[in-house]
PDB file of C-alpha atoms and ligand atoms in Angstrom:
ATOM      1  CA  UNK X 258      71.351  83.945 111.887  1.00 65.00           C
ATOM      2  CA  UNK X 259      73.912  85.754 113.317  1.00 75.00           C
ATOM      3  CA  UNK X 260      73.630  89.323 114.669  1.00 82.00           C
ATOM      4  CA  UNK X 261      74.829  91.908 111.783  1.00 94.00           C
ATOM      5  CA  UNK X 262      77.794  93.996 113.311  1.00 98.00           C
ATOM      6  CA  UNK X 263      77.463  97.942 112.749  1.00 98.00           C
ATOM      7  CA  UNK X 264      80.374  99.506 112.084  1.00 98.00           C
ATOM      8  CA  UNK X 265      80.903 103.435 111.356  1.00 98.00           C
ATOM      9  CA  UNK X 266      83.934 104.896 109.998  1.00 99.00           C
ATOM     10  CA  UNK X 267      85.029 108.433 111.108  1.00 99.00           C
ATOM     11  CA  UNK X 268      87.282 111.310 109.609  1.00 98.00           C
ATOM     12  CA  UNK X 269      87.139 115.008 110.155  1.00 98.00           C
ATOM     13  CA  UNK X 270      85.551 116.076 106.654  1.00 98.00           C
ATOM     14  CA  UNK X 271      84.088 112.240 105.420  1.00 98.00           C
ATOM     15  CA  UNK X 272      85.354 113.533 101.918  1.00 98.00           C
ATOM     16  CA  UNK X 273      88.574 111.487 101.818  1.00 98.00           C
ATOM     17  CA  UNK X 274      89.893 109.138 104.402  1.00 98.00           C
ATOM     18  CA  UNK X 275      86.571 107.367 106.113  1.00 98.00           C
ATOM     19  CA  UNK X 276      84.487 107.127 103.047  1.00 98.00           C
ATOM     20  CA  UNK X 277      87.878 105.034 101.603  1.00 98.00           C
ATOM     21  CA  UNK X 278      87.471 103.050 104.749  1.00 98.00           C
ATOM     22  CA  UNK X 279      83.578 102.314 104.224  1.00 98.00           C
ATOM     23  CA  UNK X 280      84.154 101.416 100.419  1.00 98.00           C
ATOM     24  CA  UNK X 281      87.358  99.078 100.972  1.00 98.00           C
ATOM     25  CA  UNK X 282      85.327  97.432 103.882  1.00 98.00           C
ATOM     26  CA  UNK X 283      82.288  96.803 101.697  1.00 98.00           C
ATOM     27  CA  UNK X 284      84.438  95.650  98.413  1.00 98.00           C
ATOM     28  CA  UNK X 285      86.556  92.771 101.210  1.00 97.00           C
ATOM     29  CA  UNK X 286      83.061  91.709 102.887  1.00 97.00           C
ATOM     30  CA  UNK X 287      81.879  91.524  99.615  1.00 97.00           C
ATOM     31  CA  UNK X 288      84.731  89.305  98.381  1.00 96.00           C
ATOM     32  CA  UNK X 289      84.621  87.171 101.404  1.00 95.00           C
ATOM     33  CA  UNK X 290      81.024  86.668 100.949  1.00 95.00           C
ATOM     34  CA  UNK X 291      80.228  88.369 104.608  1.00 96.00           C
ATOM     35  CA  UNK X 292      78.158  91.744 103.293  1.00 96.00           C
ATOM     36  CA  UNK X 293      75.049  90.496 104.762  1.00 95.00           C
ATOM     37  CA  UNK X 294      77.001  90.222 108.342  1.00 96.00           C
ATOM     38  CA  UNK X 295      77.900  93.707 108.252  1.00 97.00           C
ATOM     39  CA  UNK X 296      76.076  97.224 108.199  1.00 98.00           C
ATOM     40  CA  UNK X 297      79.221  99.534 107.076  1.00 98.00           C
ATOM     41  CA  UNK X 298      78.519 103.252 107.009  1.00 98.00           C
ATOM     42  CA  UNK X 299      81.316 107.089 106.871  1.00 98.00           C
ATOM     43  CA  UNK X 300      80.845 110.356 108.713  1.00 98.00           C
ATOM     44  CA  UNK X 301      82.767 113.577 109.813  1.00 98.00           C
ATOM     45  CA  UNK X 302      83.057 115.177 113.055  1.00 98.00           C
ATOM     46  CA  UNK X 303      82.876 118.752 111.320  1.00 98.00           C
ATOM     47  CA  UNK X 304      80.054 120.322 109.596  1.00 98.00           C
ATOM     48  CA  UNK X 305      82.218 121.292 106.564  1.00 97.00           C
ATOM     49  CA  UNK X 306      81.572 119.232 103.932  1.00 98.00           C
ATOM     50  CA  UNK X 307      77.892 117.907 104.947  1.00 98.00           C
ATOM     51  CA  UNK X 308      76.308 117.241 101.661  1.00 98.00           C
ATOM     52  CA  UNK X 309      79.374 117.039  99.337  1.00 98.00           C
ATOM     53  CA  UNK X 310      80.296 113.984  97.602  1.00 98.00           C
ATOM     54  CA  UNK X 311      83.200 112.078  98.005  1.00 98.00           C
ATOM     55  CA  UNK X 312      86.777 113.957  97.207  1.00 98.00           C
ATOM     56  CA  UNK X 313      88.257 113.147  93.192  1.00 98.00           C
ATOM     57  CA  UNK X 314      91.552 112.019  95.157  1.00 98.00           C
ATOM     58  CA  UNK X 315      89.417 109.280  96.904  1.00 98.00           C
ATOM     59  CA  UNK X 316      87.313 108.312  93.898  1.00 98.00           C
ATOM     60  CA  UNK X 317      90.367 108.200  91.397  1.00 98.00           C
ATOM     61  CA  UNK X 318      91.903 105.513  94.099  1.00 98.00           C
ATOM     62  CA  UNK X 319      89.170 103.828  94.583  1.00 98.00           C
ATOM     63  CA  UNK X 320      88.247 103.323  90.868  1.00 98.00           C
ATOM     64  CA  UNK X 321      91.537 102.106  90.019  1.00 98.00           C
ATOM     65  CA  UNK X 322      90.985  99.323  92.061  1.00 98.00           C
ATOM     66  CA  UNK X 323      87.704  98.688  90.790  1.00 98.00           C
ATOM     67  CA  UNK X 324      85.355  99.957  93.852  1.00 98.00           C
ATOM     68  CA  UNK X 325      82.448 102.462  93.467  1.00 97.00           C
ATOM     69  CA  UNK X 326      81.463 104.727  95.743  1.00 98.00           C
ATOM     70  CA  UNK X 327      78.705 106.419  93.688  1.00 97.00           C
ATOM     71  CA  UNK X 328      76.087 108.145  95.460  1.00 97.00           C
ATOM     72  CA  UNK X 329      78.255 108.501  98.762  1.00 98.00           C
ATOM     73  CA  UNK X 330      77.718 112.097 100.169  1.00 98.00           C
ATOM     74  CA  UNK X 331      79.000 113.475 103.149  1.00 98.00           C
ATOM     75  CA  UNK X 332      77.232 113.303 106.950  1.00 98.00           C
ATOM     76  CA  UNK X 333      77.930 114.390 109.981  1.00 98.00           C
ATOM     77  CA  UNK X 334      78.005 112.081 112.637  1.00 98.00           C
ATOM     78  CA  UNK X 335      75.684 112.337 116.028  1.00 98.00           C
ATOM     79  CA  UNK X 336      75.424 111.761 119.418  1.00 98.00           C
ATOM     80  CA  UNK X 337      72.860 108.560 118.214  1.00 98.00           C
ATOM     81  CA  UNK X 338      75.622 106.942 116.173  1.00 98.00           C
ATOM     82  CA  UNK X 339      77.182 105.857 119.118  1.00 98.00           C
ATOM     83  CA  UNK X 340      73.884 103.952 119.957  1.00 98.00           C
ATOM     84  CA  UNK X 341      73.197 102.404 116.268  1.00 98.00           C
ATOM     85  CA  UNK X 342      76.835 101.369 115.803  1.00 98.00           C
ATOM     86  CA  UNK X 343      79.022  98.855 117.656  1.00 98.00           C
ATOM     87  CA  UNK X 344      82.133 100.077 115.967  1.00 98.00           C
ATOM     88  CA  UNK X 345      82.986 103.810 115.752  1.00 98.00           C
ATOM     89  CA  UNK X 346      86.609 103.922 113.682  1.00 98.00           C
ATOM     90  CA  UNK X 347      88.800 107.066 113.594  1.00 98.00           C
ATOM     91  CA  UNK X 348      91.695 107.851 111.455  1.00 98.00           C
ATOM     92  CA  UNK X 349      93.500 110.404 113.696  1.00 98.00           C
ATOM     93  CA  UNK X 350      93.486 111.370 117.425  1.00 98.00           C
ATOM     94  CA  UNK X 351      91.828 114.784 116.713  1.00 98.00           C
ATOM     95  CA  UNK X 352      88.422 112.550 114.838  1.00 98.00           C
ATOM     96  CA  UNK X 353      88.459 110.998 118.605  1.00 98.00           C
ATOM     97  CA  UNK X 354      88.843 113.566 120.215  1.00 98.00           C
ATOM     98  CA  UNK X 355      85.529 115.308 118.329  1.00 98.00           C
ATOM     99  CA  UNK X 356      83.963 111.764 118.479  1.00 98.00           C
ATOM    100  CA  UNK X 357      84.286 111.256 122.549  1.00 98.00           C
ATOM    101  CA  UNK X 358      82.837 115.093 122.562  1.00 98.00           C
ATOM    102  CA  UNK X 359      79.752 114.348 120.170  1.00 98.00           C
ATOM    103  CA  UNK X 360      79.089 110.947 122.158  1.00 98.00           C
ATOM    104  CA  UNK X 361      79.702 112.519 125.243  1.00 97.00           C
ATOM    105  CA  UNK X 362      82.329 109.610 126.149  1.00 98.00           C
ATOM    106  CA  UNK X 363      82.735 106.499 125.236  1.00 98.00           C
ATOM    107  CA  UNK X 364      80.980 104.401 128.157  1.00 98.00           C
ATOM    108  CA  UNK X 365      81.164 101.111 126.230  1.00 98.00           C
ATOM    109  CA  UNK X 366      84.319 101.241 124.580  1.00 98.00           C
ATOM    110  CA  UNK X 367      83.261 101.278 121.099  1.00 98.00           C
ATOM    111  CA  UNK X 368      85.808 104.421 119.747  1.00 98.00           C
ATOM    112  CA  UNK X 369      88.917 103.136 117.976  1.00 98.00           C
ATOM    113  CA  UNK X 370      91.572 104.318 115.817  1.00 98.00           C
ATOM    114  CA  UNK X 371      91.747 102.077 112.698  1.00 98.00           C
ATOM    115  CA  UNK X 372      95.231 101.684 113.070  1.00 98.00           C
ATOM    116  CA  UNK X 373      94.806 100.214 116.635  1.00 98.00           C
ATOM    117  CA  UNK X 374      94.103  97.151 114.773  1.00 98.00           C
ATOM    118  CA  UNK X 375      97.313  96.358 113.503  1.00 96.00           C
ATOM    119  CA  UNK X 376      98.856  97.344 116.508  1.00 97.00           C
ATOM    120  CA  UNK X 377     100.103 100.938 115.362  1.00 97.00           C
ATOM    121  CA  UNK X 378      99.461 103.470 117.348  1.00 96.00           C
ATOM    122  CA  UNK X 379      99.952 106.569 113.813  1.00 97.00           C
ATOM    123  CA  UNK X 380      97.514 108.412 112.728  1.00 98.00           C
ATOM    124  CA  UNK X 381      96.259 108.128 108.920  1.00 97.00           C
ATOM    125  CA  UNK X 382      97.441 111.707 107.533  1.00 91.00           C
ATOM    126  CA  UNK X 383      94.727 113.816 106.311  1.00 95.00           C
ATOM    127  CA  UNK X 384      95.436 113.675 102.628  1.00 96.00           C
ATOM    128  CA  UNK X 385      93.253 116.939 102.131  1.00 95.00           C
ATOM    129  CA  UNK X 386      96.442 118.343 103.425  1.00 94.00           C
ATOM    130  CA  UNK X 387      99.251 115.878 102.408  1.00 93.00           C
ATOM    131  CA  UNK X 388      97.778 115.250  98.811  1.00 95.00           C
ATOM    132  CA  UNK X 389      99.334 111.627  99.152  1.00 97.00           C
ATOM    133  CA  UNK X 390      96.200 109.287  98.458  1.00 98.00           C
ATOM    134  CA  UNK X 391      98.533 106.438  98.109  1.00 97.00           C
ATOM    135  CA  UNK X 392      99.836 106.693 101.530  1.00 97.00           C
ATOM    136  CA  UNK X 393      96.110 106.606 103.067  1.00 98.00           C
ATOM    137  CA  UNK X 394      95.416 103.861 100.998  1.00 98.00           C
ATOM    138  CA  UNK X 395      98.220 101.804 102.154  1.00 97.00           C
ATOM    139  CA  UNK X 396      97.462 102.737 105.690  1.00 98.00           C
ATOM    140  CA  UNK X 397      93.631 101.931 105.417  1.00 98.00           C
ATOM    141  CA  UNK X 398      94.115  98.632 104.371  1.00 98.00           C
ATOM    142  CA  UNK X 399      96.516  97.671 106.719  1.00 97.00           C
ATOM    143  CA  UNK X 400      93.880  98.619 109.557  1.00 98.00           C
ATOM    144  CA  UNK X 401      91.331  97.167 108.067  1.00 98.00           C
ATOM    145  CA  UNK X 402      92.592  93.748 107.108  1.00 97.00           C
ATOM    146  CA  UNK X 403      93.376  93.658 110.665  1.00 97.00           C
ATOM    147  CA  UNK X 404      90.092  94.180 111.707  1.00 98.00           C
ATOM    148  CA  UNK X 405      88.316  91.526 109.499  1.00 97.00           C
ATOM    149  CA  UNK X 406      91.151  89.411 110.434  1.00 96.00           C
ATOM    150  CA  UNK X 407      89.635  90.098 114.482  1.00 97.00           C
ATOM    151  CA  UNK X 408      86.047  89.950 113.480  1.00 97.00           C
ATOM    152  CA  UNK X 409      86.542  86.918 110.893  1.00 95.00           C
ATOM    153  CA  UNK X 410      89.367  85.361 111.497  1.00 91.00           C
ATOM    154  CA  UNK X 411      87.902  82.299 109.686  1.00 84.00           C
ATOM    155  CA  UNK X 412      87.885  84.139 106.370  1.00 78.00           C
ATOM    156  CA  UNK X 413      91.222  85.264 106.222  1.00 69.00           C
ATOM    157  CA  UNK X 414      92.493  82.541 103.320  1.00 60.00           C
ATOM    158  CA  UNK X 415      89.637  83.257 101.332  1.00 54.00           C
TER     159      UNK X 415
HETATM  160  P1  4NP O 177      88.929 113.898 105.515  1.00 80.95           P
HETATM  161  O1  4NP O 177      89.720 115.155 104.882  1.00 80.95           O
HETATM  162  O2  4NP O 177      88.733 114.207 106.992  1.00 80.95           O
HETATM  163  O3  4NP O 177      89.825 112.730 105.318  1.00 80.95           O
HETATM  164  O4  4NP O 177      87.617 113.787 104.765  1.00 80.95           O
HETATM  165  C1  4NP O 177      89.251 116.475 105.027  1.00 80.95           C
HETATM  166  C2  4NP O 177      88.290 116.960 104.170  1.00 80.95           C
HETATM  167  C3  4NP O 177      87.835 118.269 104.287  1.00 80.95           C
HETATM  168  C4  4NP O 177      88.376 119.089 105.271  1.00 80.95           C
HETATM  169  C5  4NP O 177      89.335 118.613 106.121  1.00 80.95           C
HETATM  170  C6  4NP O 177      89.780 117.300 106.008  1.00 80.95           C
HETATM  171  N1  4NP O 177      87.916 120.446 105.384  1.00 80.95           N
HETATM  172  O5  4NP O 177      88.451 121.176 106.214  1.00 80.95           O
HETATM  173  O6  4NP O 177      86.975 120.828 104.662  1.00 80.95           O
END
């Protein structure tokens, strides 16, 4: 049995962008057949919207293409995150930024940008300010078919 990668997806408010992440994650492991090798989770660096659920903009995308994120409300990550996850993914520079603060550093190099897996060193635009949905979509799953492409590159014609 192989060991079950964590992996913990990061925005400022975990409204919009990062709980998109963790729900397109899930809904690709799950079509690939690999949701028992992962442990996929969202949080915000800010205090904001702890408690709230997840943003209409977000759930009207996410919906359209068939994936649920029902029950989903919003957390703020902690220092003891960066010990119960092996991947801590940030949209933007400021979420690591706030995330190298809360984990006082990043001594095992676990803090990435979910872009840095395609190679592109943007941000994902806050859509709570841009209103473009479609543009974070299109962004997010660049970044993350790159990733499973790097943690299962076996899968990738499936
Ligand atoms: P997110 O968007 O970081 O993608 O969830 C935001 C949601 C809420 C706020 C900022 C950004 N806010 O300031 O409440």
């Amino acid at each position: 049995m192989q060991k079950e990668i964590r992996i913990l997806f990061v925005c400022l408010g975990n409204i919009c962008r990062s709980p998109m992440a963790e729900f397109v994650f899930k809904d690709m492991l799950q079509k690939r057949g690999l949701s028992q090798r992962c442990h996929v989770e969202s949080a915000a660096t800010s205090f904001e919207e702890v408690g709230n659920p997840v943003h209409p903009g977000t759930r009207r995308i996410l919906s359209q293409h068939g994936i649920s994120c029902a029950g989903k409300t919003a957390r703020r990550m902690t220092a003891q995150d960066y010990q119960d996850f092996d991947y801590l993914i940030g949209m933007d520079s400021g979420n690591l930024r706030a995330m190298r603060t809360i984990c006082c550093g990043d001594p095992d190099g676990k803090i990435s940008k979910v872009l840095d897996f395609c190679g592109d060193p943007s941000d994902v635009a806050d859509p709570w300010y841009t209103g473009d949905f479609q543009a974070t979509w299109r962004d997010i799953n660049r970044g993350l078919s790159a990733l499973m492409e790097q943690l299962f590159p076996e899968t990738m014609n499936r």
